Coordinates of C-alpha atoms and ligand atoms in Angstrom, one line a residue:
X1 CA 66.3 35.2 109.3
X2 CA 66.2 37.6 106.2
X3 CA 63.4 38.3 104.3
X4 CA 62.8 36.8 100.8
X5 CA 63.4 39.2 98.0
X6 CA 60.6 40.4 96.4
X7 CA 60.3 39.2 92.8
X8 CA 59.9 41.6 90.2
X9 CA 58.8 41.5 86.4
X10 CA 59.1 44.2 84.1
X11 CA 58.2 43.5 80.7
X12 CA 60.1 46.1 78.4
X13 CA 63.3 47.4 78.5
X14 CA 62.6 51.1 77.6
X15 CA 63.1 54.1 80.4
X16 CA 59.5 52.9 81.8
X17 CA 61.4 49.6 82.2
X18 CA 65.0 49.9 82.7
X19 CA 64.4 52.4 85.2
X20 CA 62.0 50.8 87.2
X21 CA 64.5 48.1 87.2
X22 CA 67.4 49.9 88.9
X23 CA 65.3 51.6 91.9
X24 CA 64.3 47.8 92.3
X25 CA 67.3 46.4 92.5
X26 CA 68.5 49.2 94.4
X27 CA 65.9 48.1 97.3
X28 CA 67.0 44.6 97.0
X29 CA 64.3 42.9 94.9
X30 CA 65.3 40.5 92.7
X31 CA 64.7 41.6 89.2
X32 CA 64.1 40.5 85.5
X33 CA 63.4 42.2 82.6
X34 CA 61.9 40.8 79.2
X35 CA 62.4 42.7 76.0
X36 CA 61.7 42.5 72.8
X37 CA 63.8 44.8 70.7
X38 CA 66.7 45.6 73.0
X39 CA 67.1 47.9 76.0
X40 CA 66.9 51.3 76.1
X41 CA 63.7 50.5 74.0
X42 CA 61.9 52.3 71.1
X43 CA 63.0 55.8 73.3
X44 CA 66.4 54.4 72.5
X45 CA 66.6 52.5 69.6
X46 CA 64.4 54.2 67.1
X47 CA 62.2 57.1 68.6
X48 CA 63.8 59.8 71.0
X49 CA 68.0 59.3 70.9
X50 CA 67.8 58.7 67.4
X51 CA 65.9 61.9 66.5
X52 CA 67.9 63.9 68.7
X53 CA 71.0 62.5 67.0
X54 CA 69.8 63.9 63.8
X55 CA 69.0 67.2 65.2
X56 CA 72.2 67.9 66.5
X57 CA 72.8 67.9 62.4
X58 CA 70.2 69.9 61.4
X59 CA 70.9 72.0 64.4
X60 CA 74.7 72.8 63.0
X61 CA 73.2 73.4 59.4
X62 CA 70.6 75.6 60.5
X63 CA 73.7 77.6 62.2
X64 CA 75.2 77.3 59.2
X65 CA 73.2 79.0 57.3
X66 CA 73.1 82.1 60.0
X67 CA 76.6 82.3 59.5
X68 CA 77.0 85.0 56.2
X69 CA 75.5 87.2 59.0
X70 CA 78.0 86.9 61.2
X71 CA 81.0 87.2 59.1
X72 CA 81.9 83.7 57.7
X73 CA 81.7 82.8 54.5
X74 CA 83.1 79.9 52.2
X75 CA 86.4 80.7 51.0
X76 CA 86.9 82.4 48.3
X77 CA 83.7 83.6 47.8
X78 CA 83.3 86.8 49.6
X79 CA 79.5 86.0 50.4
X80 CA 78.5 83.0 51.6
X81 CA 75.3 80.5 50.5
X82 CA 75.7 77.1 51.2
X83 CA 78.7 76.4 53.5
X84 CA 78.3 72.7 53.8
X85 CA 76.3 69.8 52.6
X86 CA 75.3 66.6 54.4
X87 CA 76.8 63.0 53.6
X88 CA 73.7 61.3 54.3
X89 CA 75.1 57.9 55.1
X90 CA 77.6 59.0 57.2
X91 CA 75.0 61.1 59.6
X92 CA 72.3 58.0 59.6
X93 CA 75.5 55.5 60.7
X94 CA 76.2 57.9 63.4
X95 CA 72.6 58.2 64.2
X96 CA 72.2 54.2 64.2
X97 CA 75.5 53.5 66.0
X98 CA 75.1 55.8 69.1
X99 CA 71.9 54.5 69.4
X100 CA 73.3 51.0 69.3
X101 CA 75.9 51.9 72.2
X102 CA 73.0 53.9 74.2
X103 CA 71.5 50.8 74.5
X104 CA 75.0 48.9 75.5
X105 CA 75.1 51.5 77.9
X106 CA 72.3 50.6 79.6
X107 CA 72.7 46.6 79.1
X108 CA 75.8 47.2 81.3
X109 CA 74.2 48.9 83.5
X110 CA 71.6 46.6 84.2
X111 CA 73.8 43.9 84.1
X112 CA 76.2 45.6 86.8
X113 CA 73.6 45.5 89.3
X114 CA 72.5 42.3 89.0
X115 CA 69.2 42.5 86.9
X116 CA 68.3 39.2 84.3
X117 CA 67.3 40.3 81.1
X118 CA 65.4 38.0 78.9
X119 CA 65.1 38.3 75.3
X120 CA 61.5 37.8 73.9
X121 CA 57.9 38.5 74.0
X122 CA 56.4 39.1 77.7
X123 CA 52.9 38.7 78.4
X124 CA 51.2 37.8 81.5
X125 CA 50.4 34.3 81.2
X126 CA 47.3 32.4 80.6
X127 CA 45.4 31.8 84.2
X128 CA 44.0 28.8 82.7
X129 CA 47.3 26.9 83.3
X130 CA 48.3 25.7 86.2
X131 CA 49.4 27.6 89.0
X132 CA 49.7 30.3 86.6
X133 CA 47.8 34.1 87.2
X134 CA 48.6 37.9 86.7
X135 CA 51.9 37.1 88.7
X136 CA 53.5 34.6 86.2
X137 CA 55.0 36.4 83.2
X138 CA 55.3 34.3 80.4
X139 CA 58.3 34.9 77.5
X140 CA 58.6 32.5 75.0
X141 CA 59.3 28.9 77.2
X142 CA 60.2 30.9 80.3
X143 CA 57.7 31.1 82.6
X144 CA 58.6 33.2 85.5
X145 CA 56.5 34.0 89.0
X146 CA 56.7 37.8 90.4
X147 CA 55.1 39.3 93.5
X148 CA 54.8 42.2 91.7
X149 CA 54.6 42.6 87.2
X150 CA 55.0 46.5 85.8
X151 CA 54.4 46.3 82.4
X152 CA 55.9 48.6 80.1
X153 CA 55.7 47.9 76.6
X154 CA 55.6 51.1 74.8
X155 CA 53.7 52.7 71.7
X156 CA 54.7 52.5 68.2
X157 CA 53.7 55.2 65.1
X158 CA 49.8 55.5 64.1
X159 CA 49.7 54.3 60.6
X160 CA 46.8 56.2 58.4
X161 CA 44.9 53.6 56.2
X162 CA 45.7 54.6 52.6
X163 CA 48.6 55.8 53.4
X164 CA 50.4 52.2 54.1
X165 CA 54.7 52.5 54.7
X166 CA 56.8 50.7 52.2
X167 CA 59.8 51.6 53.8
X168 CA 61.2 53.2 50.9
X169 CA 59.1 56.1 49.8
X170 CA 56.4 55.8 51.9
X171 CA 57.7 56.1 55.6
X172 CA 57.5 56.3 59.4
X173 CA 59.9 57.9 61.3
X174 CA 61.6 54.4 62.7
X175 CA 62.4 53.9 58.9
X176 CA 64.0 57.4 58.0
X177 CA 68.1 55.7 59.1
X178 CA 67.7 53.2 56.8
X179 CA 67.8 55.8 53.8
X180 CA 70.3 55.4 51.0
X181 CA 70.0 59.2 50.9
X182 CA 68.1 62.5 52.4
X183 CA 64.8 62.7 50.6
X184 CA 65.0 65.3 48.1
X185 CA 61.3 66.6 48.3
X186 CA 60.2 65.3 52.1
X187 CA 56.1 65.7 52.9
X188 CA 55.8 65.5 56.3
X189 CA 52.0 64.5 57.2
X190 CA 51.1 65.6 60.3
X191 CA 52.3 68.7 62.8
X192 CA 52.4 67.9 66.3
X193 CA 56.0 68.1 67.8
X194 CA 57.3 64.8 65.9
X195 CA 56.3 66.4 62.8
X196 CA 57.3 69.9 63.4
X197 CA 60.9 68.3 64.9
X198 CA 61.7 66.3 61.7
X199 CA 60.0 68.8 59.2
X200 CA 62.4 71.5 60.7
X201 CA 65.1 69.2 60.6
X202 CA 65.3 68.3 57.1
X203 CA 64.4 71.1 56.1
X204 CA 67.9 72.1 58.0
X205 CA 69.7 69.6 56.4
X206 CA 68.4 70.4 53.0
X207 CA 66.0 68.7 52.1
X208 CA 62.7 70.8 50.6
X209 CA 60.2 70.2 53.1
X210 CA 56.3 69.9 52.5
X211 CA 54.3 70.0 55.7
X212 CA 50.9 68.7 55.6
X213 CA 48.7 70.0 58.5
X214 CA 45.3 69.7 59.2
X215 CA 44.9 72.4 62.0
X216 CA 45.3 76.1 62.0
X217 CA 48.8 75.6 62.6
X218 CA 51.6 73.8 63.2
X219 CA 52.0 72.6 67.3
X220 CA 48.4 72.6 67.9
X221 CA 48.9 71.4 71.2
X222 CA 51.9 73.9 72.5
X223 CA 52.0 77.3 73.3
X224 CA 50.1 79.5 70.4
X225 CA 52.9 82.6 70.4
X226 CA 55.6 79.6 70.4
X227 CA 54.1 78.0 67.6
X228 CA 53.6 81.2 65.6
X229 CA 57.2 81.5 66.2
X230 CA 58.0 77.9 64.6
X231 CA 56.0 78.3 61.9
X232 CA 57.5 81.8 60.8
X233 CA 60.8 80.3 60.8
X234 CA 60.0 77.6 58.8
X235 CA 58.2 79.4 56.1
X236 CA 61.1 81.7 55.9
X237 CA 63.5 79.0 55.7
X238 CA 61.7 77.9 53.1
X239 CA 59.0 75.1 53.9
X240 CA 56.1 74.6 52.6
X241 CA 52.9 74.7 55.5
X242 CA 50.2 73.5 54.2
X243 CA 47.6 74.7 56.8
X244 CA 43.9 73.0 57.6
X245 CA 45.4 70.3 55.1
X246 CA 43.9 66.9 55.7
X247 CA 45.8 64.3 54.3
X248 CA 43.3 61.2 52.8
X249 CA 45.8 59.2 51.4
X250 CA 50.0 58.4 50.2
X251 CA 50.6 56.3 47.2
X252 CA 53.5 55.6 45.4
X253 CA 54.3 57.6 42.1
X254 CA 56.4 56.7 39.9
X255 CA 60.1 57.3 41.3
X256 CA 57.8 59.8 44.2
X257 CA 54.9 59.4 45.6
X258 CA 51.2 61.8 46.1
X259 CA 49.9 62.9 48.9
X260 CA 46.1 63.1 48.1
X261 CA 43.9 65.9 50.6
X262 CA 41.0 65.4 51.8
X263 CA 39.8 68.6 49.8
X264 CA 40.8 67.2 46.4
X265 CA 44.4 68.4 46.3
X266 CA 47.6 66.1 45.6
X267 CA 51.2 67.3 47.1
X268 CA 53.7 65.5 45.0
X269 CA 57.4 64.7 46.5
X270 CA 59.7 62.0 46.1
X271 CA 59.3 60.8 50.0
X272 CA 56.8 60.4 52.4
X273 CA 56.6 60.5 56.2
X274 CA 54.0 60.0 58.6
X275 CA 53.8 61.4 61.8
X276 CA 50.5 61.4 63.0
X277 CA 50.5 59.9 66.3
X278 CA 51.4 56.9 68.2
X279 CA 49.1 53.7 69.4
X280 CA 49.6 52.0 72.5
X281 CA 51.4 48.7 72.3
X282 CA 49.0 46.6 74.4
X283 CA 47.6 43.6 72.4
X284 CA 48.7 39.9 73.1
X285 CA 49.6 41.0 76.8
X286 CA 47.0 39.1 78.7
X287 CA 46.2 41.9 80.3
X288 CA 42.2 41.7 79.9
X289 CA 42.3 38.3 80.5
X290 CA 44.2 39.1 84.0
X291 CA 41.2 41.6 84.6
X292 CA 43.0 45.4 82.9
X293 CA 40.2 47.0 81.3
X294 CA 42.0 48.7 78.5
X295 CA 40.9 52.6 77.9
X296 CA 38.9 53.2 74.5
X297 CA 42.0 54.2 72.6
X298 CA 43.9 51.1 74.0
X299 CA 46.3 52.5 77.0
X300 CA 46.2 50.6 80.6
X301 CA 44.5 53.4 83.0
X302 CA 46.6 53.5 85.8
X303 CA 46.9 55.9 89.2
X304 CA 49.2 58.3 89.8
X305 CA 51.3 55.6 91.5
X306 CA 51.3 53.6 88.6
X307 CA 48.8 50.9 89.5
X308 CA 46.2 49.1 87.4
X309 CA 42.7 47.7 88.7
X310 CA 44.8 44.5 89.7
X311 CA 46.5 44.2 92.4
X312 CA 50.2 43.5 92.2
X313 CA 50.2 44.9 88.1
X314 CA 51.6 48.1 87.3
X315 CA 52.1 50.0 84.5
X316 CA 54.4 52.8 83.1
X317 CA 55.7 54.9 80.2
X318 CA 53.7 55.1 76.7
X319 CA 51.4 51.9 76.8
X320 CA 49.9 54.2 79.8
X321 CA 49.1 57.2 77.7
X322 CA 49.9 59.1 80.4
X323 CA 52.1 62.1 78.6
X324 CA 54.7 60.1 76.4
X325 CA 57.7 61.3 77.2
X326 CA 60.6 59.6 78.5
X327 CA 61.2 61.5 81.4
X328 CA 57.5 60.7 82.6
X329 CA 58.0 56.9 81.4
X330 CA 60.9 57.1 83.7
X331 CA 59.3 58.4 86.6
X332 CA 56.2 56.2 86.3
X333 CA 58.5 53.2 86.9
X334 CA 60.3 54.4 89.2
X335 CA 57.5 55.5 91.2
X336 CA 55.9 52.0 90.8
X337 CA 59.1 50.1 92.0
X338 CA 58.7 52.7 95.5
X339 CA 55.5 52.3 95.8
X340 CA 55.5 48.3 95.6
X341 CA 58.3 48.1 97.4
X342 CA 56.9 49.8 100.8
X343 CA 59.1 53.4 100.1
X344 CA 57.2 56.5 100.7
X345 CA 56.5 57.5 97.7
X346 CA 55.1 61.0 95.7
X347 CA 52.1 60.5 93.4
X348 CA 53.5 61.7 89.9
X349 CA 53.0 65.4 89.4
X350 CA 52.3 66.5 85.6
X351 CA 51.9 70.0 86.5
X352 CA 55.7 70.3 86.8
X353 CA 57.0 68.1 83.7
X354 CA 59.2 70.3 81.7
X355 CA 58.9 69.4 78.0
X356 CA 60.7 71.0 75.0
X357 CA 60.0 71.0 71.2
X358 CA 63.6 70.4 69.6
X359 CA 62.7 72.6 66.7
X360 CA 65.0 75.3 65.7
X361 CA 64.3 77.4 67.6
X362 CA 63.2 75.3 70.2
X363 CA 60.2 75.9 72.3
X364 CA 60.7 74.2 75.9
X365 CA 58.3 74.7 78.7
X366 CA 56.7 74.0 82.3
X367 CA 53.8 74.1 84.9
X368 CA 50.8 76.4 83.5
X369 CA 50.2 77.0 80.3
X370 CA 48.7 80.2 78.5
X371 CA 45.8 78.0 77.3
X372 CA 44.7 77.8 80.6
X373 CA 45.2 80.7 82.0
X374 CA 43.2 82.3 78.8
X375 CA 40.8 80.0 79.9
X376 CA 40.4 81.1 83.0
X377 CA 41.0 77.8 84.7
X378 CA 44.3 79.2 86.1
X379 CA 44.9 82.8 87.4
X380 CA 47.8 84.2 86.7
X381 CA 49.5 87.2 84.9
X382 CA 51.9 86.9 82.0
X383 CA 55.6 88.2 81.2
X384 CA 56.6 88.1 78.0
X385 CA 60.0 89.3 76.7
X386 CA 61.6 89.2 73.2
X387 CA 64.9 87.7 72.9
X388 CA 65.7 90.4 70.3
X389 CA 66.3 92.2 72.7
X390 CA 68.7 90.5 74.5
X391 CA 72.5 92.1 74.1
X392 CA 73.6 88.4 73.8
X393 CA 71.2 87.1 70.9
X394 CA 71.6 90.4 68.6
X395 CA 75.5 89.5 69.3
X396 CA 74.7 85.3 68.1
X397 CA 72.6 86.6 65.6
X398 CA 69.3 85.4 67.1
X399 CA 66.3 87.2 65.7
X400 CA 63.6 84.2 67.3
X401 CA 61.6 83.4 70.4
X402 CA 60.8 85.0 73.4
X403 CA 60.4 84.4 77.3
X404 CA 57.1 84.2 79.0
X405 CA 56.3 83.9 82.6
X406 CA 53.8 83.2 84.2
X407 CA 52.8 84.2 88.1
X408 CA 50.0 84.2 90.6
X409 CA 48.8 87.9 90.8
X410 CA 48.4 87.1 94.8
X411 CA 51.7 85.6 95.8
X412 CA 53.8 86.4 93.3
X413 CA 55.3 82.9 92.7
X414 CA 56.2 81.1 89.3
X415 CA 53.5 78.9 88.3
X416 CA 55.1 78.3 84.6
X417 CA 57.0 79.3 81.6
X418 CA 57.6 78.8 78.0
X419 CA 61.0 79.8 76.1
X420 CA 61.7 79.8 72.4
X421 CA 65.1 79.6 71.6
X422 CA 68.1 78.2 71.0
X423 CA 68.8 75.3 73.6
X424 CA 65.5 76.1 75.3
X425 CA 65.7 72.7 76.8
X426 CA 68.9 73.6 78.7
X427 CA 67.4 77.3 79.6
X428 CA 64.0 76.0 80.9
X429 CA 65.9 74.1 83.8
X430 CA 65.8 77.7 85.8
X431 CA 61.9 78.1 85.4
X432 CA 61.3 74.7 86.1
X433 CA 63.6 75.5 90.1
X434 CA 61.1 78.2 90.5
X435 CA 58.3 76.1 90.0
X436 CA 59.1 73.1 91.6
X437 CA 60.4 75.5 94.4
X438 CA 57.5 77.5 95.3
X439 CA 60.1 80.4 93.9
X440 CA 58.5 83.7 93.7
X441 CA 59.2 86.2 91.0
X442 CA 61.1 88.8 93.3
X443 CA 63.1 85.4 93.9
X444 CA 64.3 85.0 90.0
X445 CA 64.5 88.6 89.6
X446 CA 67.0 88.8 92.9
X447 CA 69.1 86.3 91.5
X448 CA 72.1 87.2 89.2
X449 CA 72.2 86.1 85.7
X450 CA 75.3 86.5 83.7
X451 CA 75.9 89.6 81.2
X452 CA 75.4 88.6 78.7
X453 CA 73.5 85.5 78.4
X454 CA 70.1 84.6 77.6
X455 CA 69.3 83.5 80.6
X456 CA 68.9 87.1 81.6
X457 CA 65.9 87.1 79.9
X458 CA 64.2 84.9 82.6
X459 CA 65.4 87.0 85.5
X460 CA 64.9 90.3 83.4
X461 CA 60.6 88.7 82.4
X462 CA 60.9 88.5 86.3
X463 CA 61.5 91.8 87.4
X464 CA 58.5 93.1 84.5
X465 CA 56.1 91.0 86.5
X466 CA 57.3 92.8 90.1
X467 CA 56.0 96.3 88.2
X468 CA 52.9 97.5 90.0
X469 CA 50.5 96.8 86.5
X470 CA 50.9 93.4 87.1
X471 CA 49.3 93.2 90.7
Ligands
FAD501 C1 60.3 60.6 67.2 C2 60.2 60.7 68.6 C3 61.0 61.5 69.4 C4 60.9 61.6 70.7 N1 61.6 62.5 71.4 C5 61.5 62.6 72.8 C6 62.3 63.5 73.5 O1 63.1 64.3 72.9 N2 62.2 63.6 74.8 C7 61.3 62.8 75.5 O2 61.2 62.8 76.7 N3 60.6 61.9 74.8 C8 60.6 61.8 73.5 N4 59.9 60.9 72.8 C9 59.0 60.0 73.6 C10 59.8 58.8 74.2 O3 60.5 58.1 73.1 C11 58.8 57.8 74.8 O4 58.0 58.6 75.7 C12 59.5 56.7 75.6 O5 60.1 55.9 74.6 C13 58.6 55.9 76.4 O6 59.3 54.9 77.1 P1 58.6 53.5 77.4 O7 59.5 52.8 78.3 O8 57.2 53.6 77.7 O9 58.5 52.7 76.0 P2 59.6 52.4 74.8 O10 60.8 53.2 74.8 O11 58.8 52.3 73.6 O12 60.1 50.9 75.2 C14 59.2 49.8 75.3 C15 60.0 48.5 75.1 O13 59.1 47.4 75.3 C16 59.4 46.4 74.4 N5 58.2 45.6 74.2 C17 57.0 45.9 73.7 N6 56.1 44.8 73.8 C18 56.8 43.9 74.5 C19 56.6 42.5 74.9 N7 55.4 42.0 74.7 N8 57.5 41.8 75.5 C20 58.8 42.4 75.7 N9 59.1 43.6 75.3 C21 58.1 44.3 74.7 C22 59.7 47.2 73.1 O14 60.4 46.4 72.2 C23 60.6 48.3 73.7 O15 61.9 47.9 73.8 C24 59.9 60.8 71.4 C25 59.1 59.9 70.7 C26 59.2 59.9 69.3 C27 58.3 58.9 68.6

């Protein structure tokens, strides 16, 4: 006689979710997903895909304007300026249609292996009614019993009081496709990567950008040489940083709005966007009436197998807090669905997420980072190498970023890396091997790279770090 399938619950359709979803089915459990907004989820929908779509824009126009410099002008000029302008509607109905059949994408795919999908609200139901616990998941009338519930509901943007979106002026980032227009005069509040990525993006695309900081500098968080970088480019392109720049509050003004700081200044524009973190979408879950202690900021603690304090109740992706990314969302879920199913399984691994910045030039990295290892919490030495001069940037006109490795002073081997640069995120693949490897230096430096190309950079930071000063 066959076993019964296990039952599992996911509620929310994003990568934590969908994900999870298809290793599960893939073992043979039986699987249902609720969602709210549609699969594929905020990542999807509003957040990642979206702002990616936009960048491939701002990316062309930002190439654009490099282009006098190599030789292309508009015609009939002689010297070139502005060689194109952007049809706002057009690029935000790209933007909202490919999102759209992102998510068809993976409705089909969930549907071609045999997952249910239930539209609505999930929570874990009230263990008040009968025969109902942390297993039953409860969506609108549809009560439904699981041996094992991941929940997965996401995060959505940190709203500042005073500062209150109307959609139209005032703005977070899931409002920016619905636009009749780009915003003439954009203030950006807050630089962490969301704001640096969309700052730098319309600044691309033309609008004049405003970017309200309250730190030393923009990407606080990220690499200090690769956020110098950023920051250079985007005051030359023309932005205005606005450095330890607290913002207090946004209020419509007139046809604009103001941007009041804390130390008594007011920014004027004629648009508004907040970016100054995300929350964790964990109310109305049930979850701390099934027993989850939520963390002080809201996210569900969980191991590095995704498991909450209750048994049988997992958790993945942004409502974790974990590092909120997709890829990690991803890999939370899946990791859950291996673990709950009986597969062996690897506790998630942060030290090896490779993450990029899509500004332009974008700043992609992995493993250690130069924070600690100036910290001393991490030994290791550091290779750092211009792309200027790299035969293959001066010939693309590249003037930006660099390549930085570091290496244990002991065994040689790759412990980490940051690169600024164009398409970082698709260069940042060969660090990451070495890392996730156990790659040495001699290793990357051994291996050909072609002439030329920037990825000679990495191999060529690699061979500086087998010279004798280093050891
Ligand atoms: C502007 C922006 C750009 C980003 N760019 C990148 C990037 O380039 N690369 C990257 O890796 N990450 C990026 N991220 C982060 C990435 O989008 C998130 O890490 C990812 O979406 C997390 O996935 P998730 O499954 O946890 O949640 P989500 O994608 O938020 O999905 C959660 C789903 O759950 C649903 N839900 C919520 N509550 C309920 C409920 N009670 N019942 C049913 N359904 C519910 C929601 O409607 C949603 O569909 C970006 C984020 C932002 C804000």
């Amino acid at each position: 006689m066959s076993e019964p399938r296990a039952r599992i619950v996911i509620i929310g359709g994003g990568p934590g979710g969908y994900e999870a979803a298809l290793v599960a089915a893939q073992l043979g459990a039986q699987v249902t997903v609720v969602d709210r907004d549609g699969l594929g989820g905020a990542c999807v929908l509003t957040d990642c895909v979206p702002s990616k779509t936009l960048i491939a824009t701002s990316g062309m126009m930002a190439a654009l304007d490099e282009a006098p410099a190599l030789g292309i002008c508009p015609p009939g000029t002689g010297s070139g300026t502005t060689l194109a302008t952007v049809d706002a509607p057009r690029l935000y109905a790209r933007v909202r249609a490919l999102a759209r059949a992102q998510s068809e994408d993976v409705t089909a795919r969930l549907a071609a292996e045999g997952i249910e999908v239930v539209s609505g609200s999930g929570r874990l139901a009230d263990g008040t009614r009968e025969r109902v616990g942390p297993h039953t998941v409860e969506a609108g009338d549809v009560l439904l019993s699981a041996d094992v519930v991941l929940v997965s509901t996401g995060a959505r943007p940190r709203l500042l009081p005073g500062a209150e979106p109307d959609g139209e002026r005032i703005l977070t980032f899931r409002q920016l496709y619905d636009l009749p227009e780009l915003p003439p005069e954009l203030i950006v509040v807050g630089s962490g990567v969301t704001g640096a990525e969309f700052a730098g993006a319309y600044q691309a695309l033309g609008s004049q950008v405003t970017l309200v900081s309250s730190r030393d500098r923009v990407l606080p968080q990220e690499d200090a040489d690769a956020a110098t970088v950023v920051e250079e480019v985007f005051r030359r392109r023309g932005m205005t940083v606005l450095s330890r720049s607290r913002a207090a509050s946004a209020k419509r003004d007139g046809d604009g709005v103001a941007v009041a700081l804390e130390d008594g200044r007011t920014v004027r524009g004629s648009h508004c966007l907040l970016a100054v973190g995300m929350v964790p979408n964990t109310g109305g879950l049930g979850l701390e009436e099934a027993g989850i202690v939520l963390d002080s900021r809201g996210f569900i603690p969980v191991d590095r197998v995704s498991r909450t304090h209750v048994q049988g109740v997992y958790a993945a992706g942004d409502c974790t807090g974990v590092q909120m990314l997709a890829s990690v969302a991803a890999m939370q879920g899946r990791i859950a669905m291996w673990h709950a199913l009986g597969e062996a399984v690897q506790p998630l691994n942060l030290s090896h997420v490779a993450a990029t910045v899509f500004t332009e030039p974008e700043v992609a990295m992995v493993g250690v980072t130069q924070q600690a290892v100036t910290a001393g919490q991490t030994e290791a030495v550091v290779g750092k190498l211009p792309l200027a001069t790299n035969a293959r940037a001066k010939m693309q006109g590249i003037r930006d970023g660099f390549v930085k490795l570091f290496a244990s002073p002991h065994s040689g081997r790759v412990l980490g890396g940051v690169i600024v640069a164009p398409r970082a995120s698709e260069l940042i693949l060969g660090v990451s091997l070495a890392v996730e490897q156990n790659l040495s230096v001699a290793q990357i430096a051994h291996t050909f790279a072609v002439y030329p190309s920037l990825s000679g950079s990495i191999t060529e930071a690699a061979r500086r770090l087998m010279q004798p000063e280093y050891h």
